[in-house]
Amino acid sequence: MNFQNEKAIQDWLRELLEQKGELRSTISVPDTFRSTNPDANAIWASFMRCLSFTLSNEILYDDANISKDKGKVLRPDFILNSPENSGYVIVEIKNAAKATREAGTELSAYASAMRNILPISSEDDYIKIIISQYWPTLLERYVCTEILTNRRDVLCLRPDRKGEGIVLSVVNPECFIRSLSNYSNKIIINGYHISLTDSNVYFRNKFDEHRMDKCVPGFLNLLDNLKSRAEHINASGFAFLWKDHHSHPTSQYAITLMNSITVPQTFISKPQFRNYNSDYPAINYTLSRLVDVITEGVEDFIMVEAECPNTWEVLRNVMLLQSHNDVISFKAWGNFGDSLDRSYRSGNIINNALNIGITAVSDVIDRSS
């Protein structure tokens, strides 16, 4: 279905909203969708969540400048409210192949500006809808990044002719996955062995050999905070909390903290990035920030030491050797959290933190190979 220009789509959509007061009845959705690719299913799930924002709509801003900064212009095609869930919808219309390249940048700017004009408590309070007849690679990649990495909901629609009328068809998620398949990536998982030591260990009159055991609930809460922080910065990784049965007497508990980096093969083939081709771990700033979360959480009574920066293969063996399989908890985020969720949804409940974690991590590695 070809509109002459974006204004023609705007006029049509405006009339539709004024007449019906909602978008849902104009959106054509396939009866079912199921893919063997989990990313395609995740994109579809995001599309379906967005539909709840289209059951009832009113126009709040219609091609109006929403910027409060003097001299700056931000004009989304539409901002709609969604009374059903007290949410909002940003609608961006594109009708030219070249123009779609800027859609991602514009939508991000609009979302940021909305916090200054609407009562938004979190990013779950709004969704983005992109209506376009053209879906070039850059736009497809933007959608994948928003949904799969940033965990933000986007709905992608294409105008189509149906009989005498026009419908907005949900774009097949497989189209976006094809854009990802053109890139060959390598997943690298590196991290630290983090020892947790009682700060009184060197003071005989204060040291209590059982005090660390009493701190386990606090360590579990620490892992929850660690996961929340990691998800906030869109990291992908995992952590094991385990009892250290190694002969070293001072460190009774430890955390194996891992972070994954997805590196394009074209990147690691360059000689100046040879560290990514070697066995030496590429420790990045994200890991340092997560170590800080652990340190700040227990600094009043526990000494934290991040040591042995290495690959997952090495640190896994260290954990298995020193823990004697006495693993207390496993937390995962990003791709590893998705793997854990899939395992739970399929009924694979393993009542053992070590086996749960090893299975989830292996699943991500197998899917990326």
mmCIF file of C-alpha atoms in Angstrom, residues 88-355:
data_model
loop_
_atom_site.group_PDB
_atom_site.id
_atom_site.type_symbol
_atom_site.label_atom_id
_atom_site.label_comp_id
_atom_site.label_asym_id
_atom_site.label_seq_id
_atom_site.Cartn_x
_atom_site.Cartn_y
_atom_site.Cartn_z
ATOM 1 C CA TYR A 88 1.400 6.571 26.345
ATOM 2 C CA VAL A 89 2.230 5.788 22.732
ATOM 3 C CA ILE A 90 4.845 7.504 20.555
ATOM 4 C CA VAL A 91 3.942 7.104 16.884
ATOM 5 C CA GLU A 92 6.575 7.678 14.225
ATOM 6 C CA ILE A 93 5.580 7.515 10.558
ATOM 7 C CA LYS A 94 8.023 6.923 7.732
ATOM 8 C CA ASN A 95 7.241 6.783 4.042
ATOM 9 C CA ALA A 96 10.642 6.968 2.356
ATOM 10 C CA ALA A 97 13.476 4.474 2.448
ATOM 11 C CA LYS A 98 16.085 7.101 3.339
ATOM 12 C CA ALA A 99 13.990 8.731 6.040
ATOM 13 C CA THR A 100 13.718 5.498 8.006
ATOM 14 C CA ARG A 101 17.394 5.747 8.896
ATOM 15 C CA GLU A 102 16.632 8.606 11.282
ATOM 16 C CA ALA A 103 13.596 6.967 12.900
ATOM 17 C CA GLY A 104 15.550 5.334 15.716
ATOM 18 C CA THR A 105 17.357 8.519 16.694
ATOM 19 C CA GLU A 106 14.143 10.530 16.622
ATOM 20 C CA LEU A 107 12.206 8.026 18.721
ATOM 21 C CA SER A 108 14.902 7.986 21.389
ATOM 22 C CA ALA A 109 14.846 11.782 21.556
ATOM 23 C CA TYR A 110 11.051 11.850 21.824
ATOM 24 C CA ALA A 111 11.074 9.283 24.614
ATOM 25 C CA SER A 112 13.548 11.363 26.588
ATOM 26 C CA ALA A 113 11.511 14.553 26.121
ATOM 27 C CA MET A 114 8.294 12.842 27.226
ATOM 28 C CA ARG A 115 9.501 12.627 30.802
ATOM 29 C CA ASN A 116 9.362 16.432 30.939
ATOM 30 C CA ILE A 117 5.780 16.714 29.735
ATOM 31 C CA LEU A 118 3.974 13.584 30.947
ATOM 32 C CA PRO A 119 3.673 11.704 34.269
ATOM 33 C CA ILE A 120 5.936 8.774 33.419
ATOM 34 C CA SER A 121 7.343 6.706 36.253
ATOM 35 C CA SER A 122 9.283 4.170 34.176
ATOM 36 C CA GLU A 123 9.984 3.090 30.611
ATOM 37 C CA ASP A 124 7.155 0.557 30.880
ATOM 38 C CA ASP A 125 4.695 3.467 30.917
ATOM 39 C CA TYR A 126 5.058 4.036 27.172
ATOM 40 C CA ILE A 127 5.659 2.178 23.948
ATOM 41 C CA LYS A 128 6.847 3.154 20.490
ATOM 42 C CA ILE A 129 4.997 2.415 17.271
ATOM 43 C CA ILE A 130 6.782 2.686 13.939
ATOM 44 C CA ILE A 131 4.591 2.788 10.822
ATOM 45 C CA SER A 132 6.623 2.371 7.661
ATOM 46 C CA GLN A 133 6.375 0.912 4.192
ATOM 47 C CA TYR A 134 10.163 0.437 4.087
ATOM 48 C CA TRP A 135 12.301 -1.476 6.585
ATOM 49 C CA PRO A 136 15.999 -1.035 5.743
ATOM 50 C CA THR A 137 18.726 -2.732 7.741
ATOM 51 C CA LEU A 138 19.474 0.236 10.023
ATOM 52 C CA LEU A 139 15.859 0.475 11.140
ATOM 53 C CA GLU A 140 15.631 -3.279 11.652
ATOM 54 C CA ARG A 141 18.789 -3.188 13.751
ATOM 55 C CA TYR A 142 17.357 -0.346 15.841
ATOM 56 C CA VAL A 143 14.240 -2.392 16.594
ATOM 57 C CA CYS A 144 16.330 -5.432 17.560
ATOM 58 C CA THR A 145 18.506 -3.346 19.882
ATOM 59 C CA GLU A 146 15.516 -1.693 21.559
ATOM 60 C CA ILE A 147 13.682 -4.964 22.178
ATOM 61 C CA LEU A 148 16.447 -7.524 22.680
ATOM 62 C CA THR A 149 19.106 -5.410 24.381
ATOM 63 C CA ASN A 150 17.368 -2.410 25.947
ATOM 64 C CA ARG A 151 14.222 -4.395 26.871
ATOM 65 C CA ARG A 152 11.935 -1.665 25.551
ATOM 66 C CA ASP A 153 8.713 -2.407 23.733
ATOM 67 C CA VAL A 154 8.271 -1.400 20.094
ATOM 68 C CA LEU A 155 5.470 -2.260 17.647
ATOM 69 C CA CYS A 156 6.281 -2.310 13.934
ATOM 70 C CA LEU A 157 3.448 -1.840 11.440
ATOM 71 C CA ARG A 158 3.199 -1.687 7.657
ATOM 72 C CA PRO A 159 0.242 -0.066 5.813
ATOM 73 C CA ASP A 160 -1.503 -2.624 3.587
ATOM 74 C CA ARG A 161 -4.568 -2.613 1.369
ATOM 75 C CA LYS A 162 -7.377 -4.923 2.501
ATOM 76 C CA GLY A 163 -10.420 -4.879 0.231
ATOM 77 C CA GLU A 164 -11.554 -1.280 -0.025
ATOM 78 C CA GLY A 165 -9.809 -0.234 3.149
ATOM 79 C CA ILE A 166 -6.387 0.067 4.731
ATOM 80 C CA VAL A 167 -4.977 -1.978 7.624
ATOM 81 C CA LEU A 168 -1.768 -1.726 9.606
ATOM 82 C CA SER A 169 -0.129 -5.159 9.416
ATOM 83 C CA VAL A 170 2.265 -6.344 12.100
ATOM 84 C CA VAL A 171 5.673 -6.860 10.505
ATOM 85 C CA ASN A 172 6.957 -10.448 10.621
ATOM 86 C CA PRO A 173 9.645 -10.684 13.375
ATOM 87 C CA GLU A 174 11.695 -13.003 11.152
ATOM 88 C CA CYS A 175 12.497 -9.959 8.987
ATOM 89 C CA PHE A 176 14.406 -8.409 11.864
ATOM 90 C CA ILE A 177 16.229 -11.616 12.698
ATOM 91 C CA ARG A 178 17.435 -11.878 9.101
ATOM 92 C CA SER A 179 19.165 -8.534 9.537
ATOM 93 C CA LEU A 180 21.044 -9.966 12.522
ATOM 94 C CA SER A 181 22.044 -13.132 10.676
ATOM 95 C CA ASN A 182 24.141 -11.062 8.274
ATOM 96 C CA TYR A 183 26.628 -10.446 11.076
ATOM 97 C CA SER A 184 28.983 -13.071 12.457
ATOM 98 C CA ASN A 185 29.706 -12.548 16.150
ATOM 99 C CA LYS A 186 31.749 -14.178 18.851
ATOM 100 C CA ILE A 187 30.588 -14.227 22.471
ATOM 101 C CA ILE A 188 33.328 -13.704 25.041
ATOM 102 C CA ILE A 189 32.611 -14.376 28.730
ATOM 103 C CA ASN A 190 35.100 -12.998 31.229
ATOM 104 C CA GLY A 191 35.000 -12.072 34.877
ATOM 105 C CA TYR A 192 36.434 -12.200 38.364
ATOM 106 C CA HIS A 193 36.721 -14.493 41.320
ATOM 107 C CA ILE A 194 35.578 -12.245 44.190
ATOM 108 C CA SER A 195 36.564 -13.321 47.682
ATOM 109 C CA LEU A 196 34.452 -12.215 50.648
ATOM 110 C CA THR A 197 36.407 -12.057 53.905
ATOM 111 C CA ASP A 198 35.314 -11.107 57.417
ATOM 112 C CA SER A 199 36.865 -7.722 58.199
ATOM 113 C CA ASN A 200 37.643 -8.961 61.737
ATOM 114 C CA VAL A 201 39.622 -11.952 60.556
ATOM 115 C CA TYR A 202 42.945 -10.449 61.675
ATOM 116 C CA PHE A 203 41.642 -9.420 65.111
ATOM 117 C CA ARG A 204 41.532 -12.480 67.346
ATOM 118 C CA ASN A 205 39.470 -10.812 70.054
ATOM 119 C CA LYS A 206 36.769 -9.828 67.518
ATOM 120 C CA PHE A 207 36.827 -12.676 65.019
ATOM 121 C CA ASP A 208 33.848 -15.047 65.037
ATOM 122 C CA GLU A 209 34.279 -17.959 62.637
ATOM 123 C CA HIS A 210 30.498 -18.327 62.327
ATOM 124 C CA ARG A 211 29.724 -14.681 61.597
ATOM 125 C CA MET A 212 30.049 -15.099 57.829
ATOM 126 C CA ASP A 213 27.455 -17.882 57.848
ATOM 127 C CA LYS A 214 25.015 -15.463 59.480
ATOM 128 C CA CYS A 215 25.672 -13.013 56.615
ATOM 129 C CA VAL A 216 24.335 -15.324 53.886
ATOM 130 C CA PRO A 217 20.888 -13.587 53.730
ATOM 131 C CA GLY A 218 22.749 -10.327 53.191
ATOM 132 C CA PHE A 219 24.835 -11.896 50.431
ATOM 133 C CA LEU A 220 21.658 -13.112 48.711
ATOM 134 C CA ASN A 221 20.223 -9.603 48.859
ATOM 135 C CA LEU A 222 23.517 -8.349 47.453
ATOM 136 C CA LEU A 223 23.121 -10.643 44.436
ATOM 137 C CA ASP A 224 19.611 -9.268 43.860
ATOM 138 C CA ASN A 225 21.021 -5.726 43.889
ATOM 139 C CA LEU A 226 23.795 -6.812 41.554
ATOM 140 C CA LYS A 227 21.271 -8.218 39.085
ATOM 141 C CA SER A 228 19.140 -5.055 39.243
ATOM 142 C CA ARG A 229 22.153 -2.867 38.532
ATOM 143 C CA ALA A 230 23.307 -5.095 35.672
ATOM 144 C CA GLU A 231 19.852 -5.026 34.069
ATOM 145 C CA HIS A 232 19.728 -1.247 34.469
ATOM 146 C CA ILE A 233 22.868 -0.842 32.368
ATOM 147 C CA ASN A 234 21.737 -3.549 29.890
ATOM 148 C CA ALA A 235 24.592 -5.877 30.739
ATOM 149 C CA SER A 236 24.534 -9.594 30.008
ATOM 150 C CA GLY A 237 26.110 -11.936 32.506
ATOM 151 C CA PHE A 238 25.675 -13.936 35.687
ATOM 152 C CA ALA A 239 26.977 -14.552 39.196
ATOM 153 C CA PHE A 240 27.365 -17.556 41.495
ATOM 154 C CA LEU A 241 27.530 -17.250 45.294
ATOM 155 C CA TRP A 242 29.338 -20.180 46.859
ATOM 156 C CA LYS A 243 30.963 -21.422 50.047
ATOM 157 C CA ASP A 244 34.745 -21.483 49.757
ATOM 158 C CA HIS A 245 36.074 -24.772 51.165
ATOM 159 C CA HIS A 246 39.600 -24.116 49.976
ATOM 160 C CA SER A 247 42.397 -24.498 52.518
ATOM 161 C CA HIS A 248 42.900 -20.708 52.676
ATOM 162 C CA PRO A 249 41.343 -19.819 56.056
ATOM 163 C CA THR A 250 40.366 -16.170 55.604
ATOM 164 C CA SER A 251 37.900 -16.208 52.700
ATOM 165 C CA GLN A 252 34.849 -18.284 53.603
ATOM 166 C CA TYR A 253 32.557 -17.186 50.762
ATOM 167 C CA ALA A 254 33.102 -16.115 47.172
ATOM 168 C CA ILE A 255 31.251 -14.796 44.139
ATOM 169 C CA THR A 256 32.077 -15.775 40.579
ATOM 170 C CA LEU A 257 31.035 -12.717 38.556
ATOM 171 C CA MET A 258 30.929 -12.955 34.757
ATOM 172 C CA ASN A 259 30.095 -10.503 31.984
ATOM 173 C CA SER A 260 29.670 -11.329 28.299
ATOM 174 C CA ILE A 261 30.747 -9.267 25.326
ATOM 175 C CA THR A 262 29.433 -9.916 21.830
ATOM 176 C CA VAL A 263 32.232 -9.072 19.441
ATOM 177 C CA PRO A 264 31.860 -8.956 15.624
ATOM 178 C CA GLN A 265 34.259 -11.296 13.833
ATOM 179 C CA THR A 266 35.334 -8.380 11.641
ATOM 180 C CA PHE A 267 36.420 -6.607 14.832
ATOM 181 C CA ILE A 268 38.507 -9.391 16.342
ATOM 182 C CA SER A 269 40.214 -10.093 13.026
ATOM 183 C CA LYS A 270 42.055 -6.762 13.270
ATOM 184 C CA PRO A 271 45.562 -7.103 14.758
ATOM 185 C CA GLN A 272 45.131 -4.101 17.086
ATOM 186 C CA PHE A 273 42.378 -6.027 18.885
ATOM 187 C CA ARG A 274 44.430 -9.181 19.353
ATOM 188 C CA ASN A 275 43.440 -9.476 23.041
ATOM 189 C CA TYR A 276 40.046 -10.675 21.872
ATOM 190 C CA ASN A 277 41.744 -13.522 20.016
ATOM 191 C CA SER A 278 43.953 -14.571 22.905
ATOM 192 C CA ASP A 279 43.328 -16.407 26.146
ATOM 193 C CA TYR A 280 43.885 -13.202 28.109
ATOM 194 C CA PRO A 281 40.516 -11.932 29.383
ATOM 195 C CA ALA A 282 39.126 -8.663 28.061
ATOM 196 C CA ILE A 283 37.969 -7.102 31.337
ATOM 197 C CA ASN A 284 35.849 -4.032 30.626
ATOM 198 C CA TYR A 285 34.415 -1.137 32.599
ATOM 199 C CA THR A 286 31.047 -2.855 33.046
ATOM 200 C CA LEU A 287 32.676 -5.513 35.219
ATOM 201 C CA SER A 288 34.374 -2.843 37.305
ATOM 202 C CA ARG A 289 31.042 -1.141 37.936
ATOM 203 C CA LEU A 290 29.465 -4.413 39.026
ATOM 204 C CA VAL A 291 32.365 -5.142 41.372
ATOM 205 C CA ASP A 292 31.721 -1.711 42.917
ATOM 206 C CA VAL A 293 28.108 -2.754 43.602
ATOM 207 C CA ILE A 294 29.381 -5.736 45.596
ATOM 208 C CA THR A 295 31.988 -3.689 47.461
ATOM 209 C CA GLU A 296 29.565 -0.911 48.397
ATOM 210 C CA GLY A 297 26.990 -3.435 49.581
ATOM 211 C CA VAL A 298 29.169 -5.039 52.248
ATOM 212 C CA GLU A 299 32.071 -2.635 52.822
ATOM 213 C CA ASP A 300 31.152 -2.003 56.487
ATOM 214 C CA PHE A 301 31.877 -5.560 57.591
ATOM 215 C CA ILE A 302 33.346 -7.554 54.674
ATOM 216 C CA MET A 303 36.599 -7.190 52.768
ATOM 217 C CA VAL A 304 36.013 -7.632 49.025
ATOM 218 C CA GLU A 305 38.824 -8.579 46.689
ATOM 219 C CA ALA A 306 38.321 -9.042 42.951
ATOM 220 C CA GLU A 307 41.042 -11.352 41.760
ATOM 221 C CA CYS A 308 41.958 -13.857 39.080
ATOM 222 C CA PRO A 309 40.483 -12.018 36.059
ATOM 223 C CA ASN A 310 39.915 -14.795 33.579
ATOM 224 C CA THR A 311 37.595 -16.596 31.184
ATOM 225 C CA TRP A 312 34.478 -18.495 32.217
ATOM 226 C CA GLU A 313 36.186 -21.812 31.515
ATOM 227 C CA VAL A 314 38.961 -21.056 34.006
ATOM 228 C CA LEU A 315 36.791 -19.479 36.710
ATOM 229 C CA ARG A 316 34.216 -22.246 36.438
ATOM 230 C CA ASN A 317 36.905 -24.802 37.246
ATOM 231 C CA VAL A 318 38.141 -22.676 40.167
ATOM 232 C CA MET A 319 34.589 -22.516 41.542
ATOM 233 C CA LEU A 320 33.997 -26.247 41.154
ATOM 234 C CA LEU A 321 37.326 -27.077 42.810
ATOM 235 C CA GLN A 322 37.059 -24.729 45.779
ATOM 236 C CA SER A 323 33.321 -24.892 46.436
ATOM 237 C CA HIS A 324 33.062 -28.671 46.525
ATOM 238 C CA ASN A 325 29.782 -28.035 44.664
ATOM 239 C CA ASP A 326 28.496 -26.019 47.649
ATOM 240 C CA VAL A 327 26.856 -23.327 45.493
ATOM 241 C CA ILE A 328 24.263 -21.237 47.324
ATOM 242 C CA SER A 329 22.704 -19.062 44.631
ATOM 243 C CA PHE A 330 22.796 -18.223 40.931
ATOM 244 C CA LYS A 331 21.599 -14.959 39.368
ATOM 245 C CA ALA A 332 21.584 -14.112 35.665
ATOM 246 C CA TRP A 333 20.724 -11.142 33.488
ATOM 247 C CA GLY A 334 20.591 -10.275 29.804
ATOM 248 C CA ASN A 335 20.886 -13.294 27.496
ATOM 249 C CA PHE A 336 21.676 -15.550 30.437
ATOM 250 C CA GLY A 337 18.584 -14.390 32.302
ATOM 251 C CA ASP A 338 16.513 -15.094 29.193
ATOM 252 C CA SER A 339 17.975 -18.600 29.054
ATOM 253 C CA LEU A 340 17.078 -19.177 32.697
ATOM 254 C CA ASP A 341 13.522 -17.948 32.091
ATOM 255 C CA ARG A 342 13.134 -20.278 29.100
ATOM 256 C CA SER A 343 14.260 -23.202 31.223
ATOM 257 C CA TYR A 344 11.706 -22.405 33.920
ATOM 258 C CA ARG A 345 8.893 -21.899 31.404
ATOM 259 C CA SER A 346 9.575 -25.281 29.813
ATOM 260 C CA GLY A 347 9.274 -26.983 33.198
ATOM 261 C CA ASN A 348 12.964 -27.750 33.643
ATOM 262 C CA ILE A 349 13.064 -26.958 37.353
ATOM 263 C CA ILE A 350 16.390 -27.995 38.844
ATOM 264 C CA ASN A 351 16.572 -27.662 42.630
ATOM 265 C CA ASN A 352 20.279 -27.012 42.606
ATOM 266 C CA ALA A 353 21.853 -23.577 42.070
ATOM 267 C CA LEU A 354 25.002 -25.012 40.490
ATOM 268 C CA ASN A 355 23.190 -27.150 37.920
#
